[in-house]
Amino acid sequence: MKSPKNKEYYLTLSIETSCDETSAAVLKNGREVLSNIVSTQIDIHKKFGGVVPEVASRKHVENIDIVIEEALSGAKINLKEIDHIGVTYGPGLVGALLVGISSAKAMAYALDIPLVGVNHIEGHICANYIEDKNLKPPFLCLVVSGGHTHLVHVKDYGIYDILGQTRDDAVGEAFDKVARALGLSYPGGPVIDMLSKKGNKAAIHFPRIYLDEGSLDFSFSGLKSSVLNYLNSQRQKELPIKVEDVAASFQEAVIKVLVDKTIKAAKQTKVDTIVLAGGVAANSGLREALLQETKKEKFHFKYPSLKLCTDNAAMIGCAAFYNYQQGKISDLYLNAVPNLKLGK
Ligand code: KG4
Ligand code: ZN
């Protein structure tokens, strides 16, 4: 197999198709992004109020070759110069994942270069290595996306200790479901974020769910139900609903718990740096609250730029580079693992 070790630099081609973004990127030495092409299907799924798996797979098939070609031409790199291929193999929608995996396998086989399967959650964490070239483990990472809510102690490159996670809905999922109940468009997170700026976050007291004493796990389904109950009760009583206030009060309940548990986890693990990752990391209220609290508690705080928060292949390429360096290479039997967990 080609791709000798100890080269001056390595070029990674990476692919991400776990949900509703078809993306390909080219990276140099894992942290320098030469191109990062993201073709989003949001407008297509909007009509259905959420991602339709079958439609997502078909769109990935239509887009994947175009996106890869754009990533290579944008980076001014010939496919033959690529050293290894990284691809998301889970967690995600099985049909969507298989499109990226099949494409990556075909290229790795044809070019005779290593194939590196990447965990999507690890990709989100690695987005921060691209954003801040000096960031090094250990640190504590709060991963918040449409499918995941994790507090992760990143002990070293590729070494993850999960300290807490959601027991039901992911944060992004709660944003999307509450938005839907308010008659707002998909994805709900950005809309609720925007409306919250115009609302009163103390208008309605929604529950802050902390679970058992000392637990670093999360639960958002009770909060979601509480918002739905509030809306039903207002409607039954024919009382007005101020959407901005509901959005701001809901967002505040989410942020309070996320921030409190993140600070607690950082103190427990004795790290000095807190890092934010995932689609919900784009939330302006969450960023602001963590900025203030980390300043008060004297932690360094890092978060990715908006483009690196939501799904993209550059973050997968970065994770693939570190996996490759550690010899974590996949074979051509690599399959999609829809419920893949982030291990130690
Ligand atoms: O990471 P991501 O692109 O996909 C998954 O891996 O799930 O995250 C998508 C999620 C959606 O639930 C979306 O509503 C949420 O991220 N999101 C936000 C914001 N931007 C995206 N949630 C809150 N505030 C935002 N500004
Ligand atoms: Zn994601």
XYZ file of C-alpha atoms and ligand atoms in Angstrom:
371
model
C 0.000 0.000 0.000
C 1.195 3.517 -0.797
C 1.278 6.472 1.641
C 4.706 6.021 3.267
C 5.237 7.195 6.812
C 7.538 10.124 7.687
C 6.607 12.252 4.716
C 7.114 15.992 5.006
C 3.368 16.459 4.852
C 0.247 14.364 4.382
C -2.815 15.174 2.321
C -6.147 13.832 3.578
C -9.300 13.639 1.477
C -12.322 13.333 3.749
C -16.008 12.625 3.255
C -19.035 13.256 5.488
C -22.557 12.020 4.644
C -24.001 10.985 8.028
C -27.144 13.124 7.888
C -28.270 15.912 5.550
C -24.980 17.469 4.454
C -22.885 16.022 1.619
C -19.360 17.224 2.256
C -15.779 16.629 1.093
C -12.577 18.334 2.183
C -8.835 18.282 1.603
C -6.466 18.899 4.516
C -2.725 19.235 4.838
C -1.250 17.639 7.969
C -4.677 17.368 9.545
C -5.111 20.971 10.651
C -4.712 23.078 7.522
C -7.922 23.120 5.468
C -7.216 23.437 1.735
C -10.908 23.060 0.850
C -14.145 22.213 2.665
C -17.181 21.869 0.395
C -20.579 21.451 2.065
C -23.715 20.821 0.030
C -26.666 21.081 2.399
C -30.051 19.448 1.862
C -31.804 21.636 4.441
C -34.143 23.266 1.895
C -35.299 19.849 0.682
C -36.021 18.455 4.194
C -37.616 21.718 5.368
C -40.815 20.808 3.497
C -41.143 17.678 5.677
C -40.240 19.395 8.968
C -37.183 17.154 9.472
C -34.703 14.866 7.722
C -36.296 12.100 5.607
C -33.640 9.318 5.562
C -34.520 7.896 2.125
C -34.458 11.338 0.519
C -31.149 12.129 2.254
C -29.486 8.980 0.815
C -30.673 9.749 -2.711
C -29.428 13.318 -2.546
C -26.034 12.131 -1.246
C -25.772 9.787 -4.266
C -26.544 12.693 -6.617
C -24.091 15.072 -4.948
C -21.139 13.050 -3.723
C -19.019 13.004 -6.911
C -19.597 16.706 -7.564
C -18.634 17.639 -4.012
C -15.448 15.523 -4.112
C -14.423 17.051 -7.450
C -15.026 20.540 -6.073
C -12.982 19.762 -2.955
C -10.031 18.577 -5.066
C -10.187 21.459 -7.530
C -10.689 23.987 -4.715
C -7.563 22.650 -3.020
C -5.704 22.529 -6.377
C -4.816 18.917 -5.616
C -4.856 15.933 -7.948
C -6.515 12.787 -6.578
C -3.214 10.934 -7.088
C -1.501 13.207 -4.560
C -3.874 12.188 -1.733
C -2.206 10.089 1.015
C -5.249 8.662 2.771
C -9.041 8.885 2.777
C -11.124 9.602 5.871
C -14.840 8.904 6.040
C -17.583 9.058 8.673
C -18.843 5.514 9.396
C -21.194 6.364 12.303
C -23.206 7.430 14.150
C -25.795 8.562 11.629
C -28.393 7.396 9.132
C -27.356 4.035 7.713
C -28.297 4.733 4.083
C -26.676 8.163 4.170
C -23.468 6.851 5.758
C -23.179 4.068 3.158
C -22.993 6.564 0.299
C -19.881 8.201 1.749
C -18.328 4.895 2.819
C -18.793 3.283 -0.621
C -17.254 6.249 -2.337
C -14.297 6.366 0.084
C -13.675 2.626 -0.254
C -13.732 2.783 -4.051
C -11.144 5.585 -4.069
C -8.924 3.959 -1.422
C -8.951 0.695 -3.407
C -8.342 2.315 -6.789
C -5.528 4.530 -5.464
C -4.121 1.841 -3.137
C -4.038 4.184 -0.158
C -5.257 3.752 3.444
C -8.924 4.146 4.365
C -9.635 5.670 7.786
C -13.116 5.310 9.330
C -14.031 8.229 11.592
C -16.572 8.552 14.403
C -18.740 11.593 13.630
C -18.678 12.810 17.268
C -14.881 12.649 17.259
C -15.022 14.762 14.104
C -17.027 17.453 15.903
C -14.436 17.560 18.702
C -11.566 17.763 16.158
C -13.141 20.837 14.505
C -11.490 22.705 17.365
C -7.987 21.545 16.333
C -8.593 23.229 12.982
C -9.917 26.398 14.582
C -7.098 26.749 17.089
C -3.792 25.414 15.784
C -2.326 25.482 19.325
C -5.084 23.483 21.019
C -3.781 20.267 22.568
C -5.369 17.683 24.874
C -6.166 17.350 27.720
C -9.357 19.396 27.771
C -13.050 19.027 28.492
C -15.420 19.107 25.533
C -19.169 19.735 25.532
C -20.487 18.144 22.321
C -23.980 19.377 21.483
C -25.602 18.534 18.160
C -28.832 17.305 16.593
C -28.130 13.726 17.631
C -25.668 13.981 20.535
C -25.119 15.605 23.893
C -21.888 14.508 25.550
C -19.464 15.768 28.157
C -16.140 14.313 27.079
C -12.786 14.355 28.837
C -10.340 14.412 25.924
C -7.308 12.918 27.649
C -5.108 12.739 24.560
C -5.526 12.622 20.778
C -8.069 9.840 20.201
C -8.523 9.057 23.927
C -12.002 9.941 25.143
C -13.660 9.446 28.505
C -17.411 10.085 28.410
C -18.389 11.762 31.680
C -22.036 12.391 30.870
C -24.557 12.173 28.067
C -28.233 12.637 27.389
C -30.622 9.962 28.625
C -33.279 10.899 26.069
C -33.362 13.746 23.508
C -30.202 15.443 22.261
C -30.076 19.222 22.735
C -30.421 19.990 19.013
C -33.356 17.578 18.816
C -35.079 19.471 21.664
C -34.495 22.780 19.825
C -35.938 21.277 16.634
C -39.009 19.778 18.370
C -39.824 22.941 20.343
C -39.442 25.000 17.144
C -41.852 22.681 15.373
C -44.417 23.072 18.174
C -44.074 26.845 17.773
C -44.740 26.525 14.034
C -41.161 27.527 13.131
C -39.169 26.059 10.253
C -36.559 23.249 10.332
C -33.852 23.270 11.634
C -35.246 24.930 14.734
C -31.988 25.775 16.511
C -30.959 28.820 14.463
C -34.538 30.221 14.482
C -34.928 29.845 18.258
C -31.484 31.420 18.703
C -32.548 34.433 16.617
C -35.979 34.840 18.273
C -34.459 34.497 21.765
C -32.555 37.734 21.224
C -35.895 39.568 21.034
C -37.567 37.695 23.920
C -37.569 37.819 27.720
C -35.715 34.783 29.076
C -37.355 35.185 32.497
C -40.909 35.350 31.086
C -41.745 31.666 31.678
C -39.964 29.410 34.165
C -39.340 26.095 32.397
C -37.743 23.299 34.490
C -33.971 22.887 34.685
C -33.434 19.128 34.751
C -30.304 18.150 36.716
C -31.119 14.446 37.377
C -29.489 12.689 40.378
C -27.160 14.593 42.664
C -23.687 14.724 41.110
C -24.790 13.274 37.765
C -23.219 14.694 34.614
C -25.939 13.172 32.432
C -28.609 15.264 30.752
C -32.327 14.949 30.035
C -34.235 17.270 27.738
C -37.484 15.434 27.035
C -39.130 16.743 30.246
C -38.249 20.305 29.306
C -39.635 19.758 25.808
C -42.908 18.368 27.275
C -43.122 21.303 29.633
C -42.933 23.737 26.692
C -45.610 21.736 24.822
C -47.862 21.739 27.933
C -47.422 25.488 28.294
C -48.403 26.036 24.641
C -51.466 23.743 24.933
C -52.620 25.389 28.122
C -52.289 28.905 26.666
C -54.226 27.802 23.564
C -56.978 26.152 25.634
C -57.393 29.270 27.731
C -57.249 31.392 24.561
C -54.375 33.337 26.039
C -51.682 34.894 23.805
C -48.389 33.109 23.105
C -45.372 35.349 22.721
C -43.113 33.172 20.578
C -39.983 35.222 21.371
C -40.529 34.785 25.115
C -41.134 31.031 24.810
C -37.976 30.688 22.681
C -35.854 32.746 25.088
C -37.193 30.992 28.214
C -36.683 27.527 26.697
C -33.157 28.394 25.520
C -32.309 29.761 28.963
C -33.400 26.510 30.670
C -31.184 24.513 28.273
C -28.162 26.793 28.618
C -28.279 26.950 32.422
C -27.998 23.158 32.774
C -25.395 22.782 30.008
C -23.159 25.472 31.490
C -23.481 24.299 35.114
C -22.650 20.686 34.260
C -19.781 21.674 31.960
C -18.105 23.767 34.661
C -18.645 21.003 37.204
C -17.094 18.396 34.869
C -14.109 20.662 34.156
C -13.468 21.111 37.884
C -13.737 17.359 38.469
C -11.263 16.491 35.723
C -8.899 19.330 36.704
C -8.412 20.499 33.111
C -7.756 24.169 32.404
C -9.501 24.334 29.014
C -13.153 23.937 28.022
C -14.065 23.359 24.384
C -17.450 23.497 22.666
C -18.422 21.371 19.626
C -21.362 20.342 17.407
C -24.185 22.126 15.601
C -25.655 23.656 18.782
C -22.213 25.169 19.482
C -23.390 27.793 16.962
C -25.928 29.027 19.541
C -25.073 32.602 20.453
C -26.652 32.381 23.930
C -24.671 29.245 24.806
C -21.389 30.747 23.568
C -22.011 33.937 25.516
C -22.965 32.108 28.738
C -19.906 29.848 28.517
C -17.668 32.831 27.750
C -18.863 34.596 30.898
C -18.806 31.560 33.179
C -15.393 30.280 32.016
C -13.969 33.765 32.534
C -15.395 33.860 36.066
C -14.130 30.341 36.858
C -10.757 30.974 35.149
C -10.864 28.359 32.394
C -9.633 28.890 28.835
C -12.586 28.606 26.465
C -12.459 27.592 22.787
C -15.198 27.136 20.216
C -15.248 26.617 16.451
C -16.305 29.204 13.876
C -19.882 28.733 12.625
C -18.894 26.809 9.490
C -16.989 24.252 11.577
C -19.824 23.800 14.133
C -22.351 22.143 11.832
C -21.585 19.007 9.800
C -18.614 19.326 7.451
C -15.885 17.054 6.080
C -12.924 19.149 7.281
C -13.520 18.063 10.887
C -13.670 14.417 9.697
C -10.374 14.892 7.824
C -8.700 16.222 10.955
C -9.866 13.208 12.991
C -8.772 10.874 10.160
C -5.276 12.390 10.160
C -4.793 11.723 13.899
C -6.252 8.209 13.573
C -3.855 7.544 10.706
C -0.899 8.809 12.744
C -1.863 6.359 15.488
C -2.173 3.454 13.043
C -5.965 3.300 13.365
C -6.630 2.299 9.765
C -9.751 0.545 8.476
C -9.961 -2.256 5.945
C -12.178 -2.386 2.879
C -14.864 -4.254 4.875
C -15.648 -1.003 6.734
C -19.404 -0.802 7.262
C -21.810 1.851 8.529
C -22.463 1.716 12.290
C -25.582 3.877 12.842
C -25.290 3.852 16.665
C -21.494 3.992 16.920
C -20.322 5.098 20.380
C -17.341 7.257 21.221
C -14.947 5.021 23.162
C -11.955 5.519 25.406
O -23.873 18.896 14.250
P -25.058 19.053 13.397
O -24.911 19.815 12.104
O -25.671 17.661 13.030
C -25.635 16.559 13.898
O -24.564 15.907 14.022
O -26.681 16.311 14.534
O -26.190 19.730 14.309
C -27.448 20.072 13.821
C -28.255 20.608 14.988
C -29.718 20.848 14.659
O -30.519 20.262 15.668
C -29.841 22.381 14.691
O -31.133 22.834 15.089
C -28.781 22.739 15.708
O -27.711 21.867 15.436
N -28.334 24.138 15.577
C -28.523 25.075 16.537
C -28.010 26.283 16.019
N -27.499 26.048 14.771
C -27.707 24.717 14.519
N -29.092 24.974 17.751
C -29.164 26.105 18.497
N -28.713 27.307 18.063
C -28.124 27.449 16.856
N -27.673 28.644 16.451
Zn -22.936 16.458 13.471
